[in-house]
Amino acid sequence: MSELVSDYFTAGWRERALACPCGWHGDTRAMAMELHDAVTDYACPACGNLLLIVSHPSLDQVRAAATAGNEEAMAQLTIIEEALARFPPDAA
């Protein structure tokens, strides 16, 4: 059964070792990754079994994590704010 990481900014999810029923074990850096609109799936590179699902953060979650001092969130927020300034959502 796959595990869900609902808070993208949870510390250590990328480095944590996971084990697959097929016998493979490792972290997300060795896994097959598939990007979707709301989540990213990580599958066993040996058998393709889905092991981890990570929810993409909302803008509010990025802001909250940045305010709490998360460096990755601060970098993401800078990119998002620059994009919003350049391409305002209300501009059509």
Short mmCIF file of N, CA, C and O in Angstrom, two decimals:
data_model
loop_
_atom_site.label_atom_id
_atom_site.label_comp_id
_atom_site.label_asym_id
_atom_site.label_seq_id
_atom_site.Cartn_x
_atom_site.Cartn_y
_atom_site.Cartn_z
N MET A 1 0.85 -1.19 0.00
CA MET A 1 0.00 0.00 0.00
C MET A 1 0.89 1.24 0.00
O MET A 1 1.88 1.31 0.71
N SER A 2 0.53 2.21 -0.79
CA SER A 2 1.33 3.43 -0.88
C SER A 2 1.07 4.35 0.30
O SER A 2 0.00 4.36 0.88
N GLU A 3 2.06 5.14 0.61
CA GLU A 3 1.99 6.10 1.70
C GLU A 3 1.70 7.48 1.11
O GLU A 3 2.19 7.82 0.04
N LEU A 4 0.91 8.28 1.82
CA LEU A 4 0.58 9.64 1.38
C LEU A 4 1.31 10.65 2.26
O LEU A 4 1.24 10.58 3.49
N VAL A 5 2.01 11.58 1.63
CA VAL A 5 2.60 12.72 2.32
C VAL A 5 1.71 13.91 1.96
O VAL A 5 1.77 14.41 0.84
N SER A 6 0.85 14.30 2.89
CA SER A 6 -0.10 15.37 2.59
C SER A 6 0.50 16.76 2.77
O SER A 6 0.01 17.72 2.21
N ASP A 7 1.57 16.86 3.57
CA ASP A 7 2.26 18.14 3.76
C ASP A 7 3.62 18.06 3.07
O ASP A 7 4.56 17.45 3.59
N TYR A 8 3.71 18.68 1.92
CA TYR A 8 4.93 18.66 1.12
C TYR A 8 6.15 19.10 1.92
O TYR A 8 7.26 18.64 1.67
N PHE A 9 5.96 19.98 2.88
CA PHE A 9 7.08 20.52 3.65
C PHE A 9 7.42 19.70 4.88
O PHE A 9 8.20 20.14 5.73
N THR A 10 6.90 18.49 4.98
CA THR A 10 7.28 17.57 6.05
C THR A 10 8.77 17.25 5.89
O THR A 10 9.21 16.84 4.81
N ALA A 11 9.52 17.43 6.94
CA ALA A 11 10.96 17.20 6.87
C ALA A 11 11.28 15.73 6.63
O ALA A 11 10.66 14.85 7.22
N GLY A 12 12.25 15.49 5.74
CA GLY A 12 12.82 14.17 5.57
C GLY A 12 12.12 13.18 4.67
O GLY A 12 12.61 12.07 4.49
N TRP A 13 11.00 13.56 4.05
CA TRP A 13 10.29 12.57 3.25
C TRP A 13 11.10 12.12 2.03
O TRP A 13 10.98 10.99 1.59
N ARG A 14 11.94 12.97 1.51
CA ARG A 14 12.73 12.60 0.32
C ARG A 14 13.82 11.57 0.65
O ARG A 14 14.15 10.72 -0.16
N GLU A 15 14.40 11.69 1.83
CA GLU A 15 15.54 10.86 2.21
C GLU A 15 15.15 9.59 2.96
O GLU A 15 15.98 8.69 3.12
N ARG A 16 13.92 9.50 3.41
CA ARG A 16 13.50 8.35 4.21
C ARG A 16 13.49 7.09 3.35
O ARG A 16 12.98 7.07 2.24
N ALA A 17 14.08 6.02 3.88
CA ALA A 17 14.13 4.75 3.15
C ALA A 17 12.74 4.11 3.14
O ALA A 17 12.05 4.07 4.16
N LEU A 18 12.36 3.63 1.97
CA LEU A 18 11.10 2.90 1.80
C LEU A 18 11.43 1.50 1.31
O LEU A 18 12.44 1.28 0.65
N ALA A 19 10.56 0.55 1.64
CA ALA A 19 10.76 -0.83 1.22
C ALA A 19 9.55 -1.27 0.40
O ALA A 19 8.41 -0.94 0.72
N CYS A 20 9.82 -2.01 -0.66
CA CYS A 20 8.78 -2.54 -1.53
C CYS A 20 8.62 -4.03 -1.23
O CYS A 20 9.61 -4.71 -0.91
N PRO A 21 7.40 -4.55 -1.35
CA PRO A 21 7.21 -5.99 -1.15
C PRO A 21 8.09 -6.86 -2.06
O PRO A 21 8.40 -8.00 -1.73
N CYS A 22 8.55 -6.32 -3.20
CA CYS A 22 9.39 -7.10 -4.11
C CYS A 22 10.81 -7.27 -3.59
O CYS A 22 11.59 -8.03 -4.16
N GLY A 23 11.16 -6.54 -2.53
CA GLY A 23 12.49 -6.65 -1.95
C GLY A 23 13.37 -5.43 -2.15
O GLY A 23 14.40 -5.28 -1.50
N TRP A 24 12.98 -4.54 -3.06
CA TRP A 24 13.75 -3.32 -3.27
C TRP A 24 13.58 -2.40 -2.07
O TRP A 24 12.52 -2.36 -1.44
N HIS A 25 14.60 -1.62 -1.76
CA HIS A 25 14.48 -0.56 -0.75
C HIS A 25 15.41 0.58 -1.15
O HIS A 25 16.44 0.38 -1.77
N GLY A 26 14.97 1.78 -0.81
CA GLY A 26 15.73 2.98 -1.14
C GLY A 26 14.88 4.21 -0.89
O GLY A 26 13.81 4.12 -0.29
N ASP A 27 15.37 5.36 -1.32
CA ASP A 27 14.62 6.60 -1.12
C ASP A 27 14.11 7.14 -2.45
O ASP A 27 14.32 6.52 -3.50
N THR A 28 13.47 8.29 -2.41
CA THR A 28 12.82 8.83 -3.60
C THR A 28 13.78 9.14 -4.74
O THR A 28 13.39 9.12 -5.90
N ARG A 29 15.05 9.37 -4.42
CA ARG A 29 16.03 9.69 -5.48
C ARG A 29 16.23 8.52 -6.44
O ARG A 29 16.62 8.73 -7.58
N ALA A 30 15.96 7.31 -5.99
CA ALA A 30 16.13 6.13 -6.84
C ALA A 30 14.81 5.65 -7.44
O ALA A 30 14.80 4.74 -8.25
N MET A 31 13.71 6.28 -7.06
CA MET A 31 12.40 5.82 -7.48
C MET A 31 11.96 6.46 -8.80
O MET A 31 12.44 7.52 -9.19
N ALA A 32 11.03 5.79 -9.46
CA ALA A 32 10.43 6.34 -10.68
C ALA A 32 9.39 7.37 -10.25
O ALA A 32 8.54 7.10 -9.41
N MET A 33 9.48 8.58 -10.81
CA MET A 33 8.61 9.68 -10.41
C MET A 33 7.65 10.02 -11.55
O MET A 33 8.05 10.08 -12.71
N GLU A 34 6.37 10.23 -11.20
CA GLU A 34 5.39 10.65 -12.18
C GLU A 34 4.65 11.87 -11.63
O GLU A 34 4.02 11.80 -10.58
N LEU A 35 4.75 12.98 -12.35
CA LEU A 35 4.16 14.25 -11.94
C LEU A 35 2.73 14.36 -12.44
O LEU A 35 2.46 14.10 -13.62
N HIS A 36 1.82 14.75 -11.55
CA HIS A 36 0.42 14.99 -11.88
C HIS A 36 0.05 16.40 -11.43
O HIS A 36 0.87 17.09 -10.82
N ASP A 37 -1.16 16.85 -11.71
CA ASP A 37 -1.58 18.20 -11.33
C ASP A 37 -1.50 18.44 -9.82
O ASP A 37 -1.01 19.47 -9.38
N ALA A 38 -2.02 17.53 -9.02
CA ALA A 38 -2.13 17.75 -7.58
C ALA A 38 -1.14 16.95 -6.75
O ALA A 38 -0.94 17.26 -5.57
N VAL A 39 -0.53 15.93 -7.34
CA VAL A 39 0.38 15.07 -6.59
C VAL A 39 1.54 14.62 -7.48
O VAL A 39 1.48 14.73 -8.70
N THR A 40 2.56 14.09 -6.83
CA THR A 40 3.63 13.39 -7.52
C THR A 40 3.68 11.98 -6.97
O THR A 40 3.66 11.79 -5.75
N ASP A 41 3.70 11.00 -7.86
CA ASP A 41 3.77 9.60 -7.48
C ASP A 41 5.22 9.12 -7.55
O ASP A 41 5.95 9.49 -8.48
N TYR A 42 5.61 8.27 -6.60
CA TYR A 42 6.93 7.65 -6.60
C TYR A 42 6.73 6.15 -6.57
O TYR A 42 6.06 5.61 -5.68
N ALA A 43 7.32 5.46 -7.55
CA ALA A 43 7.13 4.02 -7.68
C ALA A 43 8.46 3.28 -7.56
O ALA A 43 9.53 3.84 -7.85
N CYS A 44 8.37 2.04 -7.17
CA CYS A 44 9.53 1.16 -7.07
C CYS A 44 10.19 1.05 -8.44
O CYS A 44 9.52 0.75 -9.43
N PRO A 45 11.51 1.25 -8.52
CA PRO A 45 12.18 1.15 -9.81
C PRO A 45 12.33 -0.30 -10.28
O PRO A 45 12.58 -0.54 -11.46
N ALA A 46 12.14 -1.25 -9.38
CA ALA A 46 12.29 -2.66 -9.75
C ALA A 46 11.01 -3.26 -10.32
O ALA A 46 11.04 -3.96 -11.33
N CYS A 47 9.86 -2.95 -9.68
CA CYS A 47 8.62 -3.60 -10.11
C CYS A 47 7.50 -2.62 -10.49
O CYS A 47 6.47 -3.03 -11.01
N GLY A 48 7.70 -1.31 -10.22
CA GLY A 48 6.69 -0.32 -10.57
C GLY A 48 5.59 -0.13 -9.55
O GLY A 48 4.67 0.66 -9.76
N ASN A 49 5.66 -0.82 -8.42
CA ASN A 49 4.67 -0.68 -7.36
C ASN A 49 4.69 0.76 -6.82
O ASN A 49 5.75 1.28 -6.49
N LEU A 50 3.53 1.39 -6.73
CA LEU A 50 3.43 2.75 -6.21
C LEU A 50 3.67 2.72 -4.71
O LEU A 50 2.95 2.05 -3.97
N LEU A 51 4.70 3.44 -4.25
CA LEU A 51 5.06 3.42 -2.84
C LEU A 51 4.76 4.71 -2.10
O LEU A 51 4.53 4.70 -0.90
N LEU A 52 4.80 5.84 -2.81
CA LEU A 52 4.66 7.13 -2.13
C LEU A 52 3.90 8.10 -3.02
O LEU A 52 4.17 8.19 -4.23
N ILE A 53 2.97 8.83 -2.43
CA ILE A 53 2.23 9.89 -3.12
C ILE A 53 2.44 11.16 -2.32
O ILE A 53 2.16 11.19 -1.12
N VAL A 54 2.94 12.20 -2.97
CA VAL A 54 3.22 13.46 -2.28
C VAL A 54 2.31 14.54 -2.86
O VAL A 54 2.35 14.82 -4.06
N SER A 55 1.49 15.14 -2.00
CA SER A 55 0.59 16.22 -2.42
C SER A 55 1.39 17.49 -2.70
O SER A 55 2.30 17.83 -1.95
N HIS A 56 1.06 18.17 -3.77
CA HIS A 56 1.69 19.46 -4.05
C HIS A 56 1.11 20.50 -3.09
O HIS A 56 -0.08 20.48 -2.80
N PRO A 57 1.93 21.42 -2.63
CA PRO A 57 1.44 22.41 -1.68
C PRO A 57 0.59 23.49 -2.34
O PRO A 57 0.83 23.87 -3.49
N SER A 58 -0.40 23.95 -1.61
CA SER A 58 -1.19 25.10 -2.05
C SER A 58 -0.37 26.37 -1.79
O SER A 58 0.63 26.34 -1.04
N LEU A 59 -0.80 27.47 -2.35
CA LEU A 59 -0.12 28.74 -2.11
C LEU A 59 -0.14 29.08 -0.62
O LEU A 59 0.86 29.55 -0.07
N ASP A 60 -1.25 28.83 0.05
CA ASP A 60 -1.33 29.08 1.49
C ASP A 60 -0.33 28.23 2.26
O ASP A 60 0.29 28.70 3.22
N GLN A 61 -0.15 26.97 1.86
CA GLN A 61 0.82 26.10 2.53
C GLN A 61 2.25 26.58 2.29
O GLN A 61 3.08 26.54 3.19
N VAL A 62 2.53 27.05 1.07
CA VAL A 62 3.86 27.58 0.78
C VAL A 62 4.11 28.82 1.64
O VAL A 62 5.17 28.95 2.25
N ARG A 63 3.14 29.70 1.70
CA ARG A 63 3.29 30.92 2.52
C ARG A 63 3.50 30.58 3.99
O ARG A 63 4.36 31.16 4.66
N ALA A 64 2.72 29.64 4.51
CA ALA A 64 2.84 29.25 5.93
C ALA A 64 4.21 28.64 6.21
O ALA A 64 4.85 28.96 7.21
N ALA A 65 4.67 27.78 5.34
CA ALA A 65 5.98 27.16 5.53
C ALA A 65 7.10 28.19 5.41
O ALA A 65 8.08 28.14 6.16
N ALA A 66 6.96 29.12 4.49
CA ALA A 66 7.96 30.19 4.33
C ALA A 66 8.00 31.05 5.58
O ALA A 66 9.08 31.38 6.08
N THR A 67 6.84 31.39 6.10
CA THR A 67 6.76 32.19 7.33
C THR A 67 7.39 31.45 8.50
O THR A 67 8.01 32.07 9.38
N ALA A 68 7.28 30.12 8.50
CA ALA A 68 7.86 29.30 9.58
C ALA A 68 9.36 29.10 9.40
O ALA A 68 10.01 28.47 10.23
N GLY A 69 9.92 29.62 8.29
CA GLY A 69 11.36 29.56 8.09
C GLY A 69 11.85 28.43 7.20
O GLY A 69 13.06 28.22 7.08
N ASN A 70 10.96 27.72 6.52
CA ASN A 70 11.37 26.65 5.63
C ASN A 70 12.04 27.26 4.40
O ASN A 70 11.42 28.01 3.65
N GLU A 71 13.32 26.92 4.19
CA GLU A 71 14.09 27.54 3.10
C GLU A 71 13.55 27.18 1.72
O GLU A 71 13.52 28.02 0.82
N GLU A 72 13.14 25.94 1.53
CA GLU A 72 12.58 25.55 0.24
C GLU A 72 11.30 26.33 -0.05
O GLU A 72 11.08 26.80 -1.16
N ALA A 73 10.46 26.49 0.97
CA ALA A 73 9.22 27.24 0.81
C ALA A 73 9.51 28.71 0.50
O ALA A 73 8.83 29.32 -0.33
N MET A 74 10.52 29.27 1.14
CA MET A 74 10.88 30.66 0.86
C MET A 74 11.31 30.83 -0.59
O MET A 74 10.92 31.79 -1.26
N ALA A 75 12.09 29.88 -1.10
CA ALA A 75 12.53 29.95 -2.49
C ALA A 75 11.34 29.78 -3.43
O ALA A 75 11.22 30.50 -4.43
N GLN A 76 10.45 28.83 -3.12
CA GLN A 76 9.27 28.63 -3.95
C GLN A 76 8.38 29.87 -3.95
O GLN A 76 7.86 30.27 -4.99
N LEU A 77 8.21 30.47 -2.77
CA LEU A 77 7.35 31.65 -2.67
C LEU A 77 7.90 32.80 -3.50
O LEU A 77 7.13 33.50 -4.17
N THR A 78 9.20 32.98 -3.52
CA THR A 78 9.81 34.02 -4.35
C THR A 78 9.47 33.79 -5.82
O THR A 78 9.06 34.72 -6.53
N ILE A 79 9.61 32.56 -6.29
CA ILE A 79 9.30 32.23 -7.69
C ILE A 79 7.82 32.45 -7.98
O ILE A 79 7.45 33.03 -9.01
N ILE A 80 6.96 32.01 -7.07
CA ILE A 80 5.51 32.16 -7.27
C ILE A 80 5.12 33.63 -7.31
O ILE A 80 4.35 34.06 -8.19
N GLU A 81 5.65 34.42 -6.36
CA GLU A 81 5.29 35.84 -6.32
C GLU A 81 5.79 36.58 -7.57
O GLU A 81 5.09 37.46 -8.08
N GLU A 82 6.96 36.22 -8.06
CA GLU A 82 7.46 36.83 -9.31
C GLU A 82 6.55 36.47 -10.48
O GLU A 82 6.25 37.32 -11.32
N ALA A 83 6.13 35.23 -10.54
CA ALA A 83 5.24 34.80 -11.62
C ALA A 83 3.89 35.49 -11.52
O ALA A 83 3.32 35.91 -12.55
N LEU A 84 3.36 35.63 -10.31
CA LEU A 84 2.07 36.31 -10.12
C LEU A 84 2.16 37.79 -10.48
O LEU A 84 1.20 38.36 -11.02
N ALA A 85 3.30 38.41 -10.19
CA ALA A 85 3.48 39.82 -10.54
C ALA A 85 3.57 39.98 -12.06
O ALA A 85 3.04 40.93 -12.62
N ARG A 86 4.22 39.03 -12.70
CA ARG A 86 4.39 39.10 -14.15
C ARG A 86 3.12 38.70 -14.89
O ARG A 86 2.79 39.26 -15.92
N PHE A 87 2.43 37.71 -14.36
CA PHE A 87 1.21 37.18 -14.99
C PHE A 87 0.07 37.15 -13.99
O PHE A 87 -0.28 36.08 -13.48
N PRO A 88 -0.51 38.30 -13.67
CA PRO A 88 -1.59 38.35 -12.67
C PRO A 88 -2.74 37.44 -13.08
O PRO A 88 -3.11 37.40 -14.27
N PRO A 89 -3.33 36.70 -12.12
CA PRO A 89 -4.42 35.77 -12.43
C PRO A 89 -5.64 36.46 -13.04
O PRO A 89 -6.38 35.86 -13.80
N ASP A 90 -5.86 37.74 -12.70
CA ASP A 90 -7.04 38.46 -13.20
C ASP A 90 -6.84 39.03 -14.60
O ASP A 90 -7.78 39.46 -15.25
N ALA A 91 -5.59 39.07 -15.06
CA ALA A 91 -5.31 39.61 -16.39
C ALA A 91 -5.71 38.58 -17.46
O ALA A 91 -5.33 37.43 -17.39
N ALA A 92 -6.48 39.01 -18.40
CA ALA A 92 -6.90 38.09 -19.47
C ALA A 92 -6.72 38.74 -20.82
O ALA A 92 -6.61 39.89 -21.00
#
